[in-house]
């Protein structure tokens, strides 16, 4: 059974940094691209970033490009999102998500989601 | 970037009703359209992929149709557990992986 467990969320001041993690189990982690999707309180879903199975290809939403870094450790079955220069508008639940392909491509979709970790950016 | 527009943004319906949610893409996305369900406080769940393919384990009362720019998600007979928010998502042109704004299905 696929299981994704996020951790590392919390309260951080504007301009600060935070790293959230996602521990994966139940599938061959390195064989699938992984994504982060966020949801601000009371709002819809917003894709943040995707990384290929090997970690060699990464994509970012314009809203986080240059501030966030996605990475993965396939030996630990863990996905990361390093968030720097945080802003109030980054406040959201951050979901770890498993893609159906190893490299992001046309037709991909997310088949499993974690329960999310809440990041609050406030002074 | 491709924009996804859902309508309505919310609706009220009764148990047993037939419910239809629409998703429109700003340009043709062939059949690269997926639907997710999200219950309050929970993670999203995949319902439909490639416009009309039912994800394993999803009840057959859910169905998807459409191609090009216009798509629909239909719930043939609304059940109490179906009250939730629903999101469409395109995967024709990535990145970004864009979602629609969501449709909240509430109890009448």
PDB file of C-alpha atoms in Angstrom:
ATOM      1  CA  UNK A   1       0.000   0.000   0.000  1.00  0.00           C
ATOM      2  CA  UNK A   2       1.331   3.426  -0.978  1.00  0.00           C
ATOM      3  CA  UNK A   3       1.922   5.721   1.962  1.00  0.00           C
ATOM      4  CA  UNK A   4       3.179   9.312   1.911  1.00  0.00           C
ATOM      5  CA  UNK A   5       3.856  11.087   5.193  1.00  0.00           C
ATOM      6  CA  UNK A   6       4.782  14.757   5.239  1.00  0.00           C
ATOM      7  CA  UNK A   7       6.556  16.477   8.111  1.00  0.00           C
ATOM      8  CA  UNK A   8       8.369  19.689   8.921  1.00  0.00           C
ATOM      9  CA  UNK A   9       5.591  22.231   8.653  1.00  0.00           C
ATOM     10  CA  UNK A  10       5.158  24.999  11.186  1.00  0.00           C
ATOM     11  CA  UNK A  11       5.162  28.711  11.854  1.00  0.00           C
ATOM     12  CA  UNK A  12       7.900  30.799  10.243  1.00  0.00           C
ATOM     13  CA  UNK A  13       8.451  34.536   9.956  1.00  0.00           C
ATOM     14  CA  UNK A  14       8.336  36.328   6.609  1.00  0.00           C
ATOM     15  CA  UNK A  15      11.711  36.058   4.932  1.00  0.00           C
ATOM     16  CA  UNK A  16      12.515  32.887   6.811  1.00  0.00           C
ATOM     17  CA  UNK A  17      13.244  29.352   5.645  1.00  0.00           C
ATOM     18  CA  UNK A  18      11.728  25.957   6.217  1.00  0.00           C
ATOM     19  CA  UNK A  19      12.269  22.449   4.850  1.00  0.00           C
ATOM     20  CA  UNK A  20       9.396  20.024   4.592  1.00  0.00           C
ATOM     21  CA  UNK A  21       9.894  16.314   4.010  1.00  0.00           C
ATOM     22  CA  UNK A  22       7.846  13.417   2.716  1.00  0.00           C
ATOM     23  CA  UNK A  23       8.596   9.825   3.653  1.00  0.00           C
ATOM     24  CA  UNK A  24       7.352   7.386   1.029  1.00  0.00           C
ATOM     25  CA  UNK A  25       6.632   3.679   1.284  1.00  0.00           C
ATOM     26  CA  UNK A  26       4.766   0.934  -0.527  1.00  0.00           C
ATOM     27  CA  UNK A  27       6.277   1.500  -3.977  1.00  0.00           C
ATOM     28  CA  UNK A  28       9.644   1.714  -5.733  1.00  0.00           C
ATOM     29  CA  UNK A  29      10.345   5.353  -4.932  1.00  0.00           C
ATOM     30  CA  UNK A  30      13.011   5.978  -7.576  1.00  0.00           C
ATOM     31  CA  UNK A  31      10.686   4.779 -10.350  1.00  0.00           C
ATOM     32  CA  UNK A  32       8.296   7.685 -10.042  1.00  0.00           C
ATOM     33  CA  UNK A  33       8.346  11.429 -10.318  1.00  0.00           C
ATOM     34  CA  UNK A  34       7.136  13.225  -7.217  1.00  0.00           C
ATOM     35  CA  UNK A  35       5.414  16.564  -6.784  1.00  0.00           C
ATOM     36  CA  UNK A  36       4.473  19.133  -4.182  1.00  0.00           C
ATOM     37  CA  UNK A  37       1.017  20.699  -4.401  1.00  0.00           C
ATOM     38  CA  UNK A  38      -0.188  23.340  -1.960  1.00  0.00           C
ATOM     39  CA  UNK A  39      -3.535  24.646  -0.816  1.00  0.00           C
ATOM     40  CA  UNK A  40      -3.957  27.976   0.920  1.00  0.00           C
ATOM     41  CA  UNK A  41      -6.659  28.049   3.621  1.00  0.00           C
ATOM     42  CA  UNK A  42     -10.088  27.942   1.984  1.00  0.00           C
ATOM     43  CA  UNK A  43      -8.588  28.002  -1.517  1.00  0.00           C
ATOM     44  CA  UNK A  44      -7.979  25.597  -4.370  1.00  0.00           C
ATOM     45  CA  UNK A  45      -5.053  23.388  -5.321  1.00  0.00           C
ATOM     46  CA  UNK A  46      -1.843  24.938  -6.680  1.00  0.00           C
ATOM     47  CA  UNK A  47       0.971  22.879  -8.183  1.00  0.00           C
ATOM     48  CA  UNK A  48       4.345  23.907  -6.727  1.00  0.00           C
ATOM     49  CA  UNK A  49       7.086  21.655  -8.068  1.00  0.00           C
ATOM     50  CA  UNK A  50       7.895  18.272  -9.623  1.00  0.00           C
ATOM     51  CA  UNK A  51      11.061  16.176  -9.668  1.00  0.00           C
ATOM     52  CA  UNK A  52      11.836  13.193 -11.874  1.00  0.00           C
ATOM     53  CA  UNK A  53      12.551   9.758 -10.451  1.00  0.00           C
ATOM     54  CA  UNK A  54      16.311  10.177 -10.699  1.00  0.00           C
ATOM     55  CA  UNK A  55      16.207  13.738  -9.431  1.00  0.00           C
ATOM     56  CA  UNK A  56      17.830  15.015 -12.607  1.00  0.00           C
ATOM     57  CA  UNK A  57      14.834  17.025 -13.842  1.00  0.00           C
ATOM     58  CA  UNK A  58      12.964  19.580 -11.800  1.00  0.00           C
ATOM     59  CA  UNK A  59      10.116  21.971 -12.527  1.00  0.00           C
ATOM     60  CA  UNK A  60       8.769  24.897 -10.513  1.00  0.00           C
ATOM     61  CA  UNK A  61       5.755  27.149 -10.532  1.00  0.00           C
ATOM     62  CA  UNK A  62       6.611  30.749 -11.372  1.00  0.00           C
ATOM     63  CA  UNK A  63       5.350  31.786  -7.926  1.00  0.00           C
ATOM     64  CA  UNK A  64       8.140  29.859  -6.174  1.00  0.00           C
ATOM     65  CA  UNK A  65      10.928  29.753  -8.763  1.00  0.00           C
ATOM     66  CA  UNK A  66      14.213  30.949  -7.294  1.00  0.00           C
ATOM     67  CA  UNK A  67      12.945  30.588  -3.719  1.00  0.00           C
ATOM     68  CA  UNK A  68      12.010  26.892  -3.398  1.00  0.00           C
ATOM     69  CA  UNK A  69      14.142  23.833  -4.166  1.00  0.00           C
ATOM     70  CA  UNK A  70      12.767  20.337  -4.606  1.00  0.00           C
ATOM     71  CA  UNK A  71      15.050  17.349  -4.041  1.00  0.00           C
ATOM     72  CA  UNK A  72      14.893  13.681  -3.225  1.00  0.00           C
ATOM     73  CA  UNK A  73      17.013  11.024  -1.552  1.00  0.00           C
ATOM     74  CA  UNK A  74      16.179   7.743  -3.221  1.00  0.00           C
ATOM     75  CA  UNK A  75      18.268   5.795  -0.701  1.00  0.00           C
ATOM     76  CA  UNK A  76      15.972   7.104   2.050  1.00  0.00           C
ATOM     77  CA  UNK A  77      12.717   7.115   0.026  1.00  0.00           C
ATOM     78  CA  UNK A  78      12.276  10.744   0.991  1.00  0.00           C
ATOM     79  CA  UNK A  79      11.188  13.867  -0.894  1.00  0.00           C
ATOM     80  CA  UNK A  80      12.087  17.367   0.259  1.00  0.00           C
ATOM     81  CA  UNK A  81      11.028  20.940  -0.371  1.00  0.00           C
ATOM     82  CA  UNK A  82      13.412  23.639   0.821  1.00  0.00           C
ATOM     83  CA  UNK A  83      11.546  26.918   1.092  1.00  0.00           C
ATOM     84  CA  UNK A  84      13.479  30.178   1.391  1.00  0.00           C
ATOM     85  CA  UNK A  85      12.450  33.835   1.433  1.00  0.00           C
ATOM     86  CA  UNK A  86       9.006  32.808   2.597  1.00  0.00           C
ATOM     87  CA  UNK A  87       6.085  35.176   2.146  1.00  0.00           C
ATOM     88  CA  UNK A  88       2.654  35.397   3.739  1.00  0.00           C
ATOM     89  CA  UNK A  89       1.153  34.126   0.478  1.00  0.00           C
ATOM     90  CA  UNK A  90       3.114  30.873   0.880  1.00  0.00           C
ATOM     91  CA  UNK A  91       0.893  29.967   3.843  1.00  0.00           C
ATOM     92  CA  UNK A  92      -0.751  26.694   2.882  1.00  0.00           C
ATOM     93  CA  UNK A  93      -1.029  22.979   3.430  1.00  0.00           C
ATOM     94  CA  UNK A  94       1.732  21.350   1.410  1.00  0.00           C
ATOM     95  CA  UNK A  95       0.889  17.969  -0.074  1.00  0.00           C
ATOM     96  CA  UNK A  96       3.418  15.418  -1.258  1.00  0.00           C
ATOM     97  CA  UNK A  97       2.148  13.574  -4.316  1.00  0.00           C
ATOM     98  CA  UNK A  98       3.226  10.579  -6.407  1.00  0.00           C
ATOM     99  CA  UNK A  99       3.105  10.845 -10.200  1.00  0.00           C
ATOM    100  CA  UNK A 100       2.399   7.874 -12.455  1.00  0.00           C
ATOM    101  CA  UNK A 101       5.564   8.278 -14.546  1.00  0.00           C
ATOM    102  CA  UNK A 102       9.290   8.457 -13.838  1.00  0.00           C
ATOM    103  CA  UNK A 103       9.810  11.638 -15.892  1.00  0.00           C
ATOM    104  CA  UNK A 104       7.089  14.290 -16.100  1.00  0.00           C
ATOM    105  CA  UNK A 105       5.412  14.108 -19.475  1.00  0.00           C
ATOM    106  CA  UNK A 106       2.187  14.780 -21.294  1.00  0.00           C
ATOM    107  CA  UNK A 107      -0.611  12.731 -19.803  1.00  0.00           C
ATOM    108  CA  UNK A 108       0.842  12.399 -16.339  1.00  0.00           C
ATOM    109  CA  UNK A 109      -1.311  12.667 -13.253  1.00  0.00           C
ATOM    110  CA  UNK A 110      -1.108  12.191  -9.510  1.00  0.00           C
ATOM    111  CA  UNK A 111      -2.371   8.864  -8.216  1.00  0.00           C
ATOM    112  CA  UNK A 112      -1.506   9.181  -4.520  1.00  0.00           C
ATOM    113  CA  UNK A 113      -1.376  12.094  -2.099  1.00  0.00           C
ATOM    114  CA  UNK A 114      -0.080  12.526   1.426  1.00  0.00           C
ATOM    115  CA  UNK A 115      -2.168  14.098   4.169  1.00  0.00           C
ATOM    116  CA  UNK A 116      -0.303  17.393   4.008  1.00  0.00           C
ATOM    117  CA  UNK A 117       1.752  19.548   6.342  1.00  0.00           C
ATOM    118  CA  UNK A 118       0.733  23.097   7.221  1.00  0.00           C
ATOM    119  CA  UNK A 119       3.160  25.945   6.688  1.00  0.00           C
ATOM    120  CA  UNK A 120       2.201  29.297   8.201  1.00  0.00           C
ATOM    121  CA  UNK A 121       4.194  32.401   7.338  1.00  0.00           C
ATOM    122  CA  UNK A 122       3.456  35.160   9.805  1.00  0.00           C
ATOM    123  CA  UNK A 123       5.188  37.562  12.153  1.00  0.00           C
TER     124      UNK A 123
ATOM    125  CA  UNK B   1       0.126  28.522 -19.596  1.00  0.00           C
ATOM    126  CA  UNK B   2      -3.164  26.694 -20.016  1.00  0.00           C
ATOM    127  CA  UNK B   3      -5.949  27.997 -17.805  1.00  0.00           C
ATOM    128  CA  UNK B   4      -8.644  25.695 -16.439  1.00  0.00           C
ATOM    129  CA  UNK B   5     -12.070  27.083 -15.579  1.00  0.00           C
ATOM    130  CA  UNK B   6     -14.628  25.071 -13.617  1.00  0.00           C
ATOM    131  CA  UNK B   7     -18.312  25.762 -13.280  1.00  0.00           C
ATOM    132  CA  UNK B   8     -20.199  26.114 -11.147  1.00  0.00           C
ATOM    133  CA  UNK B   9     -17.920  27.070  -8.250  1.00  0.00           C
ATOM    134  CA  UNK B  10     -20.476  25.548  -5.906  1.00  0.00           C
ATOM    135  CA  UNK B  11     -23.776  23.737  -6.094  1.00  0.00           C
ATOM    136  CA  UNK B  12     -26.415  22.373  -3.771  1.00  0.00           C
ATOM    137  CA  UNK B  13     -27.921  18.993  -4.475  1.00  0.00           C
ATOM    138  CA  UNK B  14     -29.869  16.229  -2.782  1.00  0.00           C
ATOM    139  CA  UNK B  15     -29.009  12.588  -2.298  1.00  0.00           C
ATOM    140  CA  UNK B  16     -29.971  10.736  -5.452  1.00  0.00           C
ATOM    141  CA  UNK B  17     -29.601  13.734  -7.747  1.00  0.00           C
ATOM    142  CA  UNK B  18     -27.612  13.610 -10.970  1.00  0.00           C
ATOM    143  CA  UNK B  19     -24.791  16.147 -10.744  1.00  0.00           C
ATOM    144  CA  UNK B  20     -22.683  17.542 -13.586  1.00  0.00           C
ATOM    145  CA  UNK B  21     -19.554  19.657 -13.192  1.00  0.00           C
ATOM    146  CA  UNK B  22     -17.920  21.364 -16.145  1.00  0.00           C
ATOM    147  CA  UNK B  23     -14.260  22.117 -16.801  1.00  0.00           C
ATOM    148  CA  UNK B  24     -13.069  24.239 -19.713  1.00  0.00           C
ATOM    149  CA  UNK B  25      -9.486  24.600 -20.920  1.00  0.00           C
ATOM    150  CA  UNK B  26      -8.141  27.805 -22.452  1.00  0.00           C
ATOM    151  CA  UNK B  27      -6.848  25.775 -25.409  1.00  0.00           C
ATOM    152  CA  UNK B  28      -7.228  22.236 -26.651  1.00  0.00           C
ATOM    153  CA  UNK B  29      -5.777  19.637 -24.307  1.00  0.00           C
ATOM    154  CA  UNK B  30      -6.934  16.557 -26.211  1.00  0.00           C
ATOM    155  CA  UNK B  31      -8.043  14.105 -23.491  1.00  0.00           C
ATOM    156  CA  UNK B  32      -5.333  14.995 -20.967  1.00  0.00           C
ATOM    157  CA  UNK B  33      -7.769  15.896 -18.217  1.00  0.00           C
ATOM    158  CA  UNK B  34      -8.004  14.426 -14.730  1.00  0.00           C
ATOM    159  CA  UNK B  35     -10.507  14.804 -11.896  1.00  0.00           C
ATOM    160  CA  UNK B  36      -9.887  14.743  -8.146  1.00  0.00           C
ATOM    161  CA  UNK B  37     -12.213  14.694  -5.140  1.00  0.00           C
ATOM    162  CA  UNK B  38     -11.301  16.386  -1.863  1.00  0.00           C
ATOM    163  CA  UNK B  39     -13.237  16.078   1.370  1.00  0.00           C
ATOM    164  CA  UNK B  40     -12.790  18.707   4.107  1.00  0.00           C
ATOM    165  CA  UNK B  41      -9.510  18.307   5.956  1.00  0.00           C
ATOM    166  CA  UNK B  42      -8.426  15.441   3.725  1.00  0.00           C
ATOM    167  CA  UNK B  43      -6.021  14.938   0.856  1.00  0.00           C
ATOM    168  CA  UNK B  44      -7.338  14.929  -2.705  1.00  0.00           C
ATOM    169  CA  UNK B  45      -8.183  11.583  -4.285  1.00  0.00           C
ATOM    170  CA  UNK B  46      -7.930  10.668  -7.969  1.00  0.00           C
ATOM    171  CA  UNK B  47     -11.307   9.850  -9.537  1.00  0.00           C
ATOM    172  CA  UNK B  48     -10.898  10.013 -13.302  1.00  0.00           C
ATOM    173  CA  UNK B  49      -7.829  10.154 -15.541  1.00  0.00           C
ATOM    174  CA  UNK B  50      -7.472  10.742 -19.273  1.00  0.00           C
ATOM    175  CA  UNK B  51     -10.899  12.408 -19.327  1.00  0.00           C
ATOM    176  CA  UNK B  52     -12.955   9.243 -18.981  1.00  0.00           C
ATOM    177  CA  UNK B  53     -10.982   6.423 -17.332  1.00  0.00           C
ATOM    178  CA  UNK B  54     -12.205   5.488 -13.881  1.00  0.00           C
ATOM    179  CA  UNK B  55      -9.470   5.047 -11.283  1.00  0.00           C
ATOM    180  CA  UNK B  56      -9.465   1.642  -9.622  1.00  0.00           C
ATOM    181  CA  UNK B  57     -11.770   1.493  -6.628  1.00  0.00           C
ATOM    182  CA  UNK B  58     -13.838   4.525  -7.598  1.00  0.00           C
ATOM    183  CA  UNK B  59     -17.600   3.849  -7.721  1.00  0.00           C
ATOM    184  CA  UNK B  60     -19.138   3.562 -11.169  1.00  0.00           C
ATOM    185  CA  UNK B  61     -21.589   6.391 -10.450  1.00  0.00           C
ATOM    186  CA  UNK B  62     -18.691   8.696 -11.299  1.00  0.00           C
ATOM    187  CA  UNK B  63     -17.986   9.242 -14.989  1.00  0.00           C
ATOM    188  CA  UNK B  64     -16.026  11.691 -17.105  1.00  0.00           C
ATOM    189  CA  UNK B  65     -16.368  12.811 -20.679  1.00  0.00           C
ATOM    190  CA  UNK B  66     -15.093  15.366 -23.148  1.00  0.00           C
ATOM    191  CA  UNK B  67     -12.105  16.208 -25.265  1.00  0.00           C
ATOM    192  CA  UNK B  68     -10.477  19.306 -26.689  1.00  0.00           C
ATOM    193  CA  UNK B  69     -11.513  22.160 -24.431  1.00  0.00           C
ATOM    194  CA  UNK B  70     -14.741  21.038 -22.763  1.00  0.00           C
ATOM    195  CA  UNK B  71     -15.058  18.311 -20.151  1.00  0.00           C
ATOM    196  CA  UNK B  72     -17.637  17.094 -17.666  1.00  0.00           C
ATOM    197  CA  UNK B  73     -17.642  15.075 -14.470  1.00  0.00           C
ATOM    198  CA  UNK B  74     -20.972  13.409 -13.763  1.00  0.00           C
ATOM    199  CA  UNK B  75     -22.200  11.770 -10.586  1.00  0.00           C
ATOM    200  CA  UNK B  76     -25.197   9.705 -11.661  1.00  0.00           C
ATOM    201  CA  UNK B  77     -26.818   9.402  -8.246  1.00  0.00           C
ATOM    202  CA  UNK B  78     -25.324  11.566  -5.518  1.00  0.00           C
ATOM    203  CA  UNK B  79     -24.509   9.730  -2.299  1.00  0.00           C
ATOM    204  CA  UNK B  80     -23.898  11.231   1.168  1.00  0.00           C
ATOM    205  CA  UNK B  81     -20.176  10.495   0.905  1.00  0.00           C
ATOM    206  CA  UNK B  82     -19.932  12.464  -2.364  1.00  0.00           C
ATOM    207  CA  UNK B  83     -20.349  15.844  -0.720  1.00  0.00           C
ATOM    208  CA  UNK B  84     -16.911  17.289  -1.313  1.00  0.00           C
ATOM    209  CA  UNK B  85     -14.924  19.585  -3.578  1.00  0.00           C
ATOM    210  CA  UNK B  86     -13.954  18.475  -7.055  1.00  0.00           C
ATOM    211  CA  UNK B  87     -10.984  19.689  -9.115  1.00  0.00           C
ATOM    212  CA  UNK B  88     -10.019  19.193 -12.728  1.00  0.00           C
ATOM    213  CA  UNK B  89      -6.364  19.232 -13.802  1.00  0.00           C
ATOM    214  CA  UNK B  90      -4.731  19.333 -17.227  1.00  0.00           C
ATOM    215  CA  UNK B  91      -1.587  17.417 -18.156  1.00  0.00           C
ATOM    216  CA  UNK B  92      -1.332  18.334 -21.844  1.00  0.00           C
ATOM    217  CA  UNK B  93       1.254  21.047 -21.411  1.00  0.00           C
ATOM    218  CA  UNK B  94       3.531  20.699 -18.415  1.00  0.00           C
ATOM    219  CA  UNK B  95       4.863  22.460 -16.521  1.00  0.00           C
ATOM    220  CA  UNK B  96       2.790  23.807 -14.973  1.00  0.00           C
ATOM    221  CA  UNK B  97       0.341  21.138 -13.896  1.00  0.00           C
ATOM    222  CA  UNK B  98      -2.715  23.403 -13.727  1.00  0.00           C
ATOM    223  CA  UNK B  99      -5.844  22.808 -11.703  1.00  0.00           C
ATOM    224  CA  UNK B 100      -9.283  24.279 -12.069  1.00  0.00           C
ATOM    225  CA  UNK B 101     -10.607  26.485  -9.295  1.00  0.00           C
ATOM    226  CA  UNK B 102     -12.752  23.718  -7.833  1.00  0.00           C
ATOM    227  CA  UNK B 103     -16.448  22.956  -7.405  1.00  0.00           C
ATOM    228  CA  UNK B 104     -17.914  22.477  -3.961  1.00  0.00           C
ATOM    229  CA  UNK B 105     -20.871  20.093  -3.825  1.00  0.00           C
ATOM    230  CA  UNK B 106     -23.054  20.816  -0.815  1.00  0.00           C
ATOM    231  CA  UNK B 107     -26.162  19.244   0.667  1.00  0.00           C
ATOM    232  CA  UNK B 108     -29.450  20.898  -0.272  1.00  0.00           C
TER     233      UNK B 108
END
